[in-house]
């Protein structure tokens, strides 16, 4: 059976910027496994969320998108500017 990866706002933002889990985890000082679980919505850490918002910029992602990724529409990266979620994209 094939597993599909959930494209959460956090994972989408990292991939859109061409960054690896290793690069981001090193930059914010958390374990790669923890970052991966946070990206998948399986784990939450206030410290990591604050570090991620600071790293990417508050205009790119919010703590709510990290905490509740399932509440934000999934959108292909090509459909919105890099770092802009569907809920934030405006014409």
mmCIF file with all atom_site columns, C-alpha atoms in Angstrom:
data_model
loop_
_atom_site.group_PDB
_atom_site.id
_atom_site.type_symbol
_atom_site.label_atom_id
_atom_site.label_alt_id
_atom_site.label_comp_id
_atom_site.label_asym_id
_atom_site.label_entity_id
_atom_site.label_seq_id
_atom_site.pdbx_PDB_ins_code
_atom_site.Cartn_x
_atom_site.Cartn_y
_atom_site.Cartn_z
_atom_site.occupancy
_atom_site.B_iso_or_equiv
_atom_site.pdbx_formal_charge
_atom_site.auth_seq_id
_atom_site.auth_comp_id
_atom_site.auth_asym_id
_atom_site.auth_atom_id
_atom_site.pdbx_PDB_model_num
ATOM 1  C CA . UNK A 1 1  ? 0.000  0.000  0.000  1.00 0.00 ? 1  UNK A CA 1
ATOM 2  C CA . UNK A 1 2  ? 1.353  3.405  -0.961 1.00 0.00 ? 2  UNK A CA 1
ATOM 3  C CA . UNK A 1 3  ? 1.497  6.168  1.647  1.00 0.00 ? 3  UNK A CA 1
ATOM 4  C CA . UNK A 1 4  ? 0.903  9.745  0.603  1.00 0.00 ? 4  UNK A CA 1
ATOM 5  C CA . UNK A 1 5  ? 2.486  12.697 2.359  1.00 0.00 ? 5  UNK A CA 1
ATOM 6  C CA . UNK A 1 6  ? 0.156  15.400 3.586  1.00 0.00 ? 6  UNK A CA 1
ATOM 7  C CA . UNK A 1 7  ? 1.004  18.729 2.003  1.00 0.00 ? 7  UNK A CA 1
ATOM 8  C CA . UNK A 1 8  ? 0.625  20.996 5.029  1.00 0.00 ? 8  UNK A CA 1
ATOM 9  C CA . UNK A 1 9  ? 1.231  24.758 4.810  1.00 0.00 ? 9  UNK A CA 1
ATOM 10 C CA . UNK A 1 10 ? 4.547  24.327 6.622  1.00 0.00 ? 10 UNK A CA 1
ATOM 11 C CA . UNK A 1 11 ? 5.846  21.553 4.357  1.00 0.00 ? 11 UNK A CA 1
ATOM 12 C CA . UNK A 1 12 ? 4.603  23.404 1.267  1.00 0.00 ? 12 UNK A CA 1
ATOM 13 C CA . UNK A 1 13 ? 6.448  26.560 2.343  1.00 0.00 ? 13 UNK A CA 1
ATOM 14 C CA . UNK A 1 14 ? 9.711  24.699 2.958  1.00 0.00 ? 14 UNK A CA 1
ATOM 15 C CA . UNK A 1 15 ? 9.539  22.903 -0.390 1.00 0.00 ? 15 UNK A CA 1
ATOM 16 C CA . UNK A 1 16 ? 8.551  26.089 -2.205 1.00 0.00 ? 16 UNK A CA 1
ATOM 17 C CA . UNK A 1 17 ? 11.673 27.778 -0.893 1.00 0.00 ? 17 UNK A CA 1
ATOM 18 C CA . UNK A 1 18 ? 13.798 24.835 -1.995 1.00 0.00 ? 18 UNK A CA 1
ATOM 19 C CA . UNK A 1 19 ? 14.899 23.943 1.531  1.00 0.00 ? 19 UNK A CA 1
ATOM 20 C CA . UNK A 1 20 ? 15.488 20.512 3.022  1.00 0.00 ? 20 UNK A CA 1
ATOM 21 C CA . UNK A 1 21 ? 14.322 19.321 6.429  1.00 0.00 ? 21 UNK A CA 1
ATOM 22 C CA . UNK A 1 22 ? 18.004 19.123 7.402  1.00 0.00 ? 22 UNK A CA 1
ATOM 23 C CA . UNK A 1 23 ? 18.642 22.773 6.469  1.00 0.00 ? 23 UNK A CA 1
ATOM 24 C CA . UNK A 1 24 ? 15.626 24.128 8.349  1.00 0.00 ? 24 UNK A CA 1
ATOM 25 C CA . UNK A 1 25 ? 16.135 21.950 11.423 1.00 0.00 ? 25 UNK A CA 1
ATOM 26 C CA . UNK A 1 26 ? 19.779 23.062 11.647 1.00 0.00 ? 26 UNK A CA 1
ATOM 27 C CA . UNK A 1 27 ? 18.813 26.721 11.217 1.00 0.00 ? 27 UNK A CA 1
ATOM 28 C CA . UNK A 1 28 ? 16.201 26.680 14.000 1.00 0.00 ? 28 UNK A CA 1
ATOM 29 C CA . UNK A 1 29 ? 17.962 24.199 16.267 1.00 0.00 ? 29 UNK A CA 1
ATOM 30 C CA . UNK A 1 30 ? 15.593 21.231 16.412 1.00 0.00 ? 30 UNK A CA 1
ATOM 31 C CA . UNK A 1 31 ? 15.932 17.575 15.480 1.00 0.00 ? 31 UNK A CA 1
ATOM 32 C CA . UNK A 1 32 ? 15.081 16.625 11.868 1.00 0.00 ? 32 UNK A CA 1
ATOM 33 C CA . UNK A 1 33 ? 12.623 13.973 13.045 1.00 0.00 ? 33 UNK A CA 1
ATOM 34 C CA . UNK A 1 34 ? 10.789 16.480 15.221 1.00 0.00 ? 34 UNK A CA 1
ATOM 35 C CA . UNK A 1 35 ? 10.571 18.968 12.350 1.00 0.00 ? 35 UNK A CA 1
ATOM 36 C CA . UNK A 1 36 ? 9.243  16.276 10.049 1.00 0.00 ? 36 UNK A CA 1
ATOM 37 C CA . UNK A 1 37 ? 6.556  15.320 12.602 1.00 0.00 ? 37 UNK A CA 1
ATOM 38 C CA . UNK A 1 38 ? 5.656  18.996 13.087 1.00 0.00 ? 38 UNK A CA 1
ATOM 39 C CA . UNK A 1 39 ? 5.343  19.376 9.299  1.00 0.00 ? 39 UNK A CA 1
ATOM 40 C CA . UNK A 1 40 ? 3.003  16.376 9.168  1.00 0.00 ? 40 UNK A CA 1
ATOM 41 C CA . UNK A 1 41 ? 0.880  17.747 12.017 1.00 0.00 ? 41 UNK A CA 1
ATOM 42 C CA . UNK A 1 42 ? 1.756  14.813 14.288 1.00 0.00 ? 42 UNK A CA 1
ATOM 43 C CA . UNK A 1 43 ? 3.616  16.872 16.900 1.00 0.00 ? 43 UNK A CA 1
ATOM 44 C CA . UNK A 1 44 ? 3.550  20.440 18.169 1.00 0.00 ? 44 UNK A CA 1
ATOM 45 C CA . UNK A 1 45 ? 6.083  22.482 20.089 1.00 0.00 ? 45 UNK A CA 1
ATOM 46 C CA . UNK A 1 46 ? 5.530  26.125 20.961 1.00 0.00 ? 46 UNK A CA 1
ATOM 47 C CA . UNK A 1 47 ? 9.272  26.775 20.848 1.00 0.00 ? 47 UNK A CA 1
ATOM 48 C CA . UNK A 1 48 ? 9.610  25.153 17.437 1.00 0.00 ? 48 UNK A CA 1
ATOM 49 C CA . UNK A 1 49 ? 6.515  26.940 16.112 1.00 0.00 ? 49 UNK A CA 1
ATOM 50 C CA . UNK A 1 50 ? 7.869  30.298 17.258 1.00 0.00 ? 50 UNK A CA 1
ATOM 51 C CA . UNK A 1 51 ? 11.246 29.490 15.699 1.00 0.00 ? 51 UNK A CA 1
ATOM 52 C CA . UNK A 1 52 ? 9.602  28.452 12.426 1.00 0.00 ? 52 UNK A CA 1
ATOM 53 C CA . UNK A 1 53 ? 7.462  31.611 12.252 1.00 0.00 ? 53 UNK A CA 1
ATOM 54 C CA . UNK A 1 54 ? 10.574 33.702 12.932 1.00 0.00 ? 54 UNK A CA 1
ATOM 55 C CA . UNK A 1 55 ? 12.608 31.738 10.363 1.00 0.00 ? 55 UNK A CA 1
ATOM 56 C CA . UNK A 1 56 ? 10.045 31.942 7.549  1.00 0.00 ? 56 UNK A CA 1
ATOM 57 C CA . UNK A 1 57 ? 8.570  35.307 8.506  1.00 0.00 ? 57 UNK A CA 1
ATOM 58 C CA . UNK A 1 58 ? 5.157  36.038 10.002 1.00 0.00 ? 58 UNK A CA 1
ATOM 59 C CA . UNK A 1 59 ? 3.825  37.078 6.588  1.00 0.00 ? 59 UNK A CA 1
ATOM 60 C CA . UNK A 1 60 ? 4.598  33.586 5.230  1.00 0.00 ? 60 UNK A CA 1
ATOM 61 C CA . UNK A 1 61 ? 3.106  31.292 7.877  1.00 0.00 ? 61 UNK A CA 1
ATOM 62 C CA . UNK A 1 62 ? 1.287  31.578 11.186 1.00 0.00 ? 62 UNK A CA 1
ATOM 63 C CA . UNK A 1 63 ? 1.419  29.478 14.328 1.00 0.00 ? 63 UNK A CA 1
ATOM 64 C CA . UNK A 1 64 ? -2.196 28.471 13.606 1.00 0.00 ? 64 UNK A CA 1
ATOM 65 C CA . UNK A 1 65 ? -1.176 26.980 10.252 1.00 0.00 ? 65 UNK A CA 1
ATOM 66 C CA . UNK A 1 66 ? 1.492  24.957 12.037 1.00 0.00 ? 66 UNK A CA 1
ATOM 67 C CA . UNK A 1 67 ? -0.822 23.905 14.878 1.00 0.00 ? 67 UNK A CA 1
ATOM 68 C CA . UNK A 1 68 ? -3.900 23.154 12.737 1.00 0.00 ? 68 UNK A CA 1
ATOM 69 C CA . UNK A 1 69 ? -2.667 22.325 9.212  1.00 0.00 ? 69 UNK A CA 1
ATOM 70 C CA . UNK A 1 70 ? -5.900 20.484 8.380  1.00 0.00 ? 70 UNK A CA 1
ATOM 71 C CA . UNK A 1 71 ? -7.908 23.708 8.741  1.00 0.00 ? 71 UNK A CA 1
ATOM 72 C CA . UNK A 1 72 ? -6.089 25.370 5.871  1.00 0.00 ? 72 UNK A CA 1
ATOM 73 C CA . UNK A 1 73 ? -6.927 24.451 2.270  1.00 0.00 ? 73 UNK A CA 1
ATOM 74 C CA . UNK A 1 74 ? -4.363 22.410 0.444  1.00 0.00 ? 74 UNK A CA 1
ATOM 75 C CA . UNK A 1 75 ? -3.146 24.244 -2.599 1.00 0.00 ? 75 UNK A CA 1
ATOM 76 C CA . UNK A 1 76 ? -0.450 23.398 -5.063 1.00 0.00 ? 76 UNK A CA 1
ATOM 77 C CA . UNK A 1 77 ? 2.600  25.596 -4.685 1.00 0.00 ? 77 UNK A CA 1
ATOM 78 C CA . UNK A 1 78 ? 2.191  26.659 -8.308 1.00 0.00 ? 78 UNK A CA 1
ATOM 79 C CA . UNK A 1 79 ? -1.241 28.129 -7.521 1.00 0.00 ? 79 UNK A CA 1
ATOM 80 C CA . UNK A 1 80 ? -0.004 30.736 -5.047 1.00 0.00 ? 80 UNK A CA 1
ATOM 81 C CA . UNK A 1 81 ? 3.120  32.826 -4.655 1.00 0.00 ? 81 UNK A CA 1
ATOM 82 C CA . UNK A 1 82 ? 5.844  31.083 -2.663 1.00 0.00 ? 82 UNK A CA 1
ATOM 83 C CA . UNK A 1 83 ? 4.969  31.260 1.011  1.00 0.00 ? 83 UNK A CA 1
ATOM 84 C CA . UNK A 1 84 ? 1.414  32.481 0.510  1.00 0.00 ? 84 UNK A CA 1
ATOM 85 C CA . UNK A 1 85 ? -1.312 30.108 1.627  1.00 0.00 ? 85 UNK A CA 1
ATOM 86 C CA . UNK A 1 86 ? -4.603 29.814 -0.242 1.00 0.00 ? 86 UNK A CA 1
ATOM 87 C CA . UNK A 1 87 ? -6.357 31.592 2.622  1.00 0.00 ? 87 UNK A CA 1
ATOM 88 C CA . UNK A 1 88 ? -4.014 34.551 2.204  1.00 0.00 ? 88 UNK A CA 1
ATOM 89 C CA . UNK A 1 89 ? -3.746 34.737 -1.586 1.00 0.00 ? 89 UNK A CA 1
ATOM 90 C CA . UNK A 1 90 ? -5.602 37.713 -2.955 1.00 0.00 ? 90 UNK A CA 1
ATOM 91 C CA . UNK A 1 91 ? -6.133 38.841 -6.554 1.00 0.00 ? 91 UNK A CA 1
#
